PDB file of C-alpha atoms in Angstrom:
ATOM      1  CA  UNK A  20    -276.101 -91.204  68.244  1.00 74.00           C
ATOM      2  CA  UNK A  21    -274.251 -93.068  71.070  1.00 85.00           C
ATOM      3  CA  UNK A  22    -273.315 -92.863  74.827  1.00 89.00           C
ATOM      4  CA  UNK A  23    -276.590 -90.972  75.350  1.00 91.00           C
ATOM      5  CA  UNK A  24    -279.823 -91.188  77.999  1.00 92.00           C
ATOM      6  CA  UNK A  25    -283.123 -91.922  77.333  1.00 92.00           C
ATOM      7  CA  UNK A  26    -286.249 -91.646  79.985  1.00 90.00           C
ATOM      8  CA  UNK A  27    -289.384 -92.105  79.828  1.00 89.00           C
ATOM      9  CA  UNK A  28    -291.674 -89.286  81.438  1.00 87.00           C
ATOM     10  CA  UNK A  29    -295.606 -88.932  81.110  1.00 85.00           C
ATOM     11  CA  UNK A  30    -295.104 -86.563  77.663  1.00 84.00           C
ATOM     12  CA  UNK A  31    -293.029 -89.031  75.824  1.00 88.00           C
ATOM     13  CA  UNK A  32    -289.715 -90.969  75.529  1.00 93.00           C
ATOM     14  CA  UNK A  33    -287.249 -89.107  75.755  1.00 94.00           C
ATOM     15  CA  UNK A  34    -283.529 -88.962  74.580  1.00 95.00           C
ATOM     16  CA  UNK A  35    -280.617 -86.810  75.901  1.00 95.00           C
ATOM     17  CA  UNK A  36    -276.989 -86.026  74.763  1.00 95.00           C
ATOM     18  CA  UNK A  37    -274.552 -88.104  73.443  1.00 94.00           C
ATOM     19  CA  UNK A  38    -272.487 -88.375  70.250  1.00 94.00           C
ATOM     20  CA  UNK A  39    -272.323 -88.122  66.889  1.00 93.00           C
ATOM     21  CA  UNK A  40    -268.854 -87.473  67.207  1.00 92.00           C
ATOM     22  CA  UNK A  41    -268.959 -84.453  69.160  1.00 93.00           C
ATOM     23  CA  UNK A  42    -271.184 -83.902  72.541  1.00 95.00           C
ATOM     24  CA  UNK A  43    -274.549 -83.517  71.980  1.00 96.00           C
ATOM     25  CA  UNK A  44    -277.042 -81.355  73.999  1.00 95.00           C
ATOM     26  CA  UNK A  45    -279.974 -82.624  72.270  1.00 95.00           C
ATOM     27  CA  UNK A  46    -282.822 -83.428  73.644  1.00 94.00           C
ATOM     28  CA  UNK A  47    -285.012 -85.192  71.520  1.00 95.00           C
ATOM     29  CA  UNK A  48    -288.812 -86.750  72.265  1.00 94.00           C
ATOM     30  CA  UNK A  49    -290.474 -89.696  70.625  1.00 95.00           C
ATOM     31  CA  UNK A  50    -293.813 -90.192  70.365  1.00 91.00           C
ATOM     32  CA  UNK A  51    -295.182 -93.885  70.390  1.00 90.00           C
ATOM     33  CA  UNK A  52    -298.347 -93.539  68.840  1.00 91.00           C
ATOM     34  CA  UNK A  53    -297.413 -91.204  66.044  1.00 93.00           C
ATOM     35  CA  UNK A  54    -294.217 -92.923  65.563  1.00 95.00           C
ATOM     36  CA  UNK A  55    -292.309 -89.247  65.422  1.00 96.00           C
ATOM     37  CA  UNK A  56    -289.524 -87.706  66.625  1.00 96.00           C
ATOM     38  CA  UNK A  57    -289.399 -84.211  67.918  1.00 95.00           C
ATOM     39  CA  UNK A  58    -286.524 -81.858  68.601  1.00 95.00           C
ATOM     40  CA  UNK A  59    -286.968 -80.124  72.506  1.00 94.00           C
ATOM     41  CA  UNK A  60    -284.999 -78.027  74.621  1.00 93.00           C
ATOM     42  CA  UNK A  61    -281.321 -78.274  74.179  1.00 94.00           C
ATOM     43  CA  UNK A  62    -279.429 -78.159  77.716  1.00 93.00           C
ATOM     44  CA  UNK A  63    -275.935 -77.213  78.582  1.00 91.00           C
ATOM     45  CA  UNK A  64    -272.993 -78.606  78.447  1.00 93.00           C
ATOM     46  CA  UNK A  65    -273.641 -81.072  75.918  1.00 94.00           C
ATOM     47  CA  UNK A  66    -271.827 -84.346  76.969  1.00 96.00           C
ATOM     48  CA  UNK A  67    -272.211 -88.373  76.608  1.00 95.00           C
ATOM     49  CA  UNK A  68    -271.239 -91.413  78.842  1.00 95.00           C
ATOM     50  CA  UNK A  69    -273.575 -89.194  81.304  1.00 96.00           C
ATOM     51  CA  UNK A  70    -276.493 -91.420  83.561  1.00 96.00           C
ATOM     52  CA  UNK A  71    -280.115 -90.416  84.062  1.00 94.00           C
ATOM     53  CA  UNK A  72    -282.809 -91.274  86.279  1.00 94.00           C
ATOM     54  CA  UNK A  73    -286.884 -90.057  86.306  1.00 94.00           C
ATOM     55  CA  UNK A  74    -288.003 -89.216  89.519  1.00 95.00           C
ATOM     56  CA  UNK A  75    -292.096 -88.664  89.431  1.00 91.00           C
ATOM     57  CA  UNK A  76    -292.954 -86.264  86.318  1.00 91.00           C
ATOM     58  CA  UNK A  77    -289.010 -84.614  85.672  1.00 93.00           C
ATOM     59  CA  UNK A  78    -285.894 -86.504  84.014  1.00 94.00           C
ATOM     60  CA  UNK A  79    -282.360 -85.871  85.569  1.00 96.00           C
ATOM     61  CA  UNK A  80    -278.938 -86.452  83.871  1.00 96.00           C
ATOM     62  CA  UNK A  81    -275.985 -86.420  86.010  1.00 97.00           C
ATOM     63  CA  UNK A  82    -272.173 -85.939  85.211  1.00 96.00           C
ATOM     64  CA  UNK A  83    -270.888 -87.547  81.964  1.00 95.00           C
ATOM     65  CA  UNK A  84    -267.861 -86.576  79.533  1.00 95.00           C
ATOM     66  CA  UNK A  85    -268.156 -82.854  77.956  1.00 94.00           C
ATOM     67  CA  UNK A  86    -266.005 -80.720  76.289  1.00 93.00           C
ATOM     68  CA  UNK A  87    -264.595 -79.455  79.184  1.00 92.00           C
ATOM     69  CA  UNK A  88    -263.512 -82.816  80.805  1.00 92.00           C
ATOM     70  CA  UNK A  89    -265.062 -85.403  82.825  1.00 93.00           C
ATOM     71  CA  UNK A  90    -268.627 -83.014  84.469  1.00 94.00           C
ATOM     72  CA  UNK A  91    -270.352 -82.661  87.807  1.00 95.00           C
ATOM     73  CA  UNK A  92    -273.404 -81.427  86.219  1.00 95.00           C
ATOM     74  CA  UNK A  93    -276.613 -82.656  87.491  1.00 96.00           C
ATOM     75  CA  UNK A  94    -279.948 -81.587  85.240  1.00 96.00           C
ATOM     76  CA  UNK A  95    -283.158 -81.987  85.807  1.00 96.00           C
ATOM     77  CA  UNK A  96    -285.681 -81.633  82.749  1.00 95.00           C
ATOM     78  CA  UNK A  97    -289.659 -80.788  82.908  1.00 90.00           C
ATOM     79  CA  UNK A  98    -291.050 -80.756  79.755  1.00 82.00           C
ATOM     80  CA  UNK A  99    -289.483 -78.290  78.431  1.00 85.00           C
ATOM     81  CA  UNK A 100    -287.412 -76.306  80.256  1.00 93.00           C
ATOM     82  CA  UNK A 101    -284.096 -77.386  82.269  1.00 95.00           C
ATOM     83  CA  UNK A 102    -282.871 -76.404  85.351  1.00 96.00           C
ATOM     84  CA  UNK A 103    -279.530 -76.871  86.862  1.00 96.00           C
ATOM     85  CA  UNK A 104    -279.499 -78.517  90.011  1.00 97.00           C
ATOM     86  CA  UNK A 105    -276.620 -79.494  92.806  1.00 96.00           C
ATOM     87  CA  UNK A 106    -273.634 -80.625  91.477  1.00 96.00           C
ATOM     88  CA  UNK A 107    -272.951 -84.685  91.344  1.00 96.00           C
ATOM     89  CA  UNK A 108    -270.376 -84.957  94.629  1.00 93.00           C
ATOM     90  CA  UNK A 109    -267.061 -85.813  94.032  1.00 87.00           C
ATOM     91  CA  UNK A 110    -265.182 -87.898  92.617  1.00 88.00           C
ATOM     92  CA  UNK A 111    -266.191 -86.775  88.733  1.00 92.00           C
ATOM     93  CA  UNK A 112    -267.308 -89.614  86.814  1.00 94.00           C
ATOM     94  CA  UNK A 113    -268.343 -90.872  83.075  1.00 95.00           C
ATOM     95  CA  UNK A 114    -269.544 -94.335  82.371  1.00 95.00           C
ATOM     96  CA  UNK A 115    -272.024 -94.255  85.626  1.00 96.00           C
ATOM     97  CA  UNK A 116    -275.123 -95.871  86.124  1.00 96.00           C
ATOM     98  CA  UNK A 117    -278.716 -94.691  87.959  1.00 96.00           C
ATOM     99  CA  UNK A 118    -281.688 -95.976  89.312  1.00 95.00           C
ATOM    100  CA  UNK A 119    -284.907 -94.894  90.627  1.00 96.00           C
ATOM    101  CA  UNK A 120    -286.598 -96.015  94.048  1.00 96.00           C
ATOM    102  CA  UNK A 121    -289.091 -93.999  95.307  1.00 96.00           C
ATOM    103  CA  UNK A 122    -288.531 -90.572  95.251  1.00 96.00           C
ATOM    104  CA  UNK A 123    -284.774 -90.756  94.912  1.00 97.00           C
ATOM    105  CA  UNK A 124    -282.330 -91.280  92.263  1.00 97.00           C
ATOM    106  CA  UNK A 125    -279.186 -93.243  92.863  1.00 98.00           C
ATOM    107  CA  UNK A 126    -275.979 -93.397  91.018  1.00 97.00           C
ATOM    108  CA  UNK A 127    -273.669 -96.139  90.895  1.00 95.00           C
ATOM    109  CA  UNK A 128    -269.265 -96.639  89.839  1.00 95.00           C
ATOM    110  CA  UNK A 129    -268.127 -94.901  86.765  1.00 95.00           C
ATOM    111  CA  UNK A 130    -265.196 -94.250  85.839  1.00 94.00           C
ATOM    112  CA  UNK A 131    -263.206 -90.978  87.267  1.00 90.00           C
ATOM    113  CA  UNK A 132    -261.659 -90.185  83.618  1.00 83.00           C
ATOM    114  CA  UNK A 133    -257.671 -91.195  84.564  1.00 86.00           C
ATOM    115  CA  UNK A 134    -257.033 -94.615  85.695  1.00 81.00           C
ATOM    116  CA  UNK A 135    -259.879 -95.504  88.570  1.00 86.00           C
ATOM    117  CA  UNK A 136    -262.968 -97.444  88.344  1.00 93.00           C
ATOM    118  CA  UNK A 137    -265.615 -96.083  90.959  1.00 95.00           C
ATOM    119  CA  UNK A 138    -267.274 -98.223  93.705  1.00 95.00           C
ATOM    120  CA  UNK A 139    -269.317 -94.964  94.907  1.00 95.00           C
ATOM    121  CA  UNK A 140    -272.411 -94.812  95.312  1.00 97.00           C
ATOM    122  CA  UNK A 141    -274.726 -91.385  95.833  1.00 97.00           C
ATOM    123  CA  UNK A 142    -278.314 -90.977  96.274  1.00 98.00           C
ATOM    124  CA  UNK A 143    -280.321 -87.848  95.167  1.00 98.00           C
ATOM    125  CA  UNK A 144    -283.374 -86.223  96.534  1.00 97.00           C
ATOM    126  CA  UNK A 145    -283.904 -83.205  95.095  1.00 94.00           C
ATOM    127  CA  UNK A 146    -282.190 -81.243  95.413  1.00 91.00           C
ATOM    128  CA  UNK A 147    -279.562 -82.777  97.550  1.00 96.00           C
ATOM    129  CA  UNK A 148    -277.420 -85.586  98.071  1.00 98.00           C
ATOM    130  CA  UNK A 149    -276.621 -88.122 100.405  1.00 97.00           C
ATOM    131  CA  UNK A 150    -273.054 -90.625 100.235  1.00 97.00           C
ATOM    132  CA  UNK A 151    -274.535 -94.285 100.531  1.00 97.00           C
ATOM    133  CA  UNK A 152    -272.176 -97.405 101.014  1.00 97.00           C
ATOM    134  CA  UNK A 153    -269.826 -97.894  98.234  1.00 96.00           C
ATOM    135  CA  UNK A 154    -270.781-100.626  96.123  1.00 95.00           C
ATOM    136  CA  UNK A 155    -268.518-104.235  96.798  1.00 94.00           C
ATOM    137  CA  UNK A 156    -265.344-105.057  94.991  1.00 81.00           C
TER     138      UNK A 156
END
């Protein structure tokens, strides 16, 4: 499995999507002390090249590549159910990248799926979201 997102929440370590060749809306949990892997809610659409961030006890994934095209989905996960949040504001992206601080998630560039490389950057508090300063050239 490639491109996917794995967090770590108080349940387990978690990892979401990717590819096996197609996109994946697996979500699979490892367990550290029985060395095991466990198959969990699926979520929807499946996708890869997505981000992810943990903000206290839930995981979020946000945009990504999906069958569809490049995604605006953001997801949050709570052992085990998802729930679809607000949308990722534009411009679509794959190939981002997300932190945590505090009680916000931020995401960072990507890639808008045509020619651009992103300098955007977005922070989330769910379950809204706020256009920060665009990262340097």
């Amino acid at each position: 499995m490639g491109y996917a997102y794995a967090a770590k929440v108080p349940t387990g370590v978690y990892a979401f999507g990717g590819t096996d060749g197609g996109y994946l809306a697996d979500t699979d949990r490892y367990i550290p002390s029985l060395n095991a892997w466990t198959a969990v809610s699926s979520f929807t659409p499946g996708r890869l090249s997505h981000a992810g961030s943990t903000i206290t006890i839930s995981a979020y994934i946000f945009a990504g590549d999906g069958l569809s095209g490049t995604l605006a989905d953001c997801d949050g996960y709570q052992p085990d159910t998802w729930t679809a949040k607000t949308d990722v504001p534009t411009p679509l992206r794959n190939l981002l990248a997300a932190g945590t601080i505090g009680s916000s998630a931020y995401i960072f560039g990507g890639y808008d799926g045509t020619v651009t490389y992103l300098r955007d950057c977005d922070r989330y508090t769910p379950d809204a979201w706020a256009h920060m300063t665009d990262m340097p050239t």
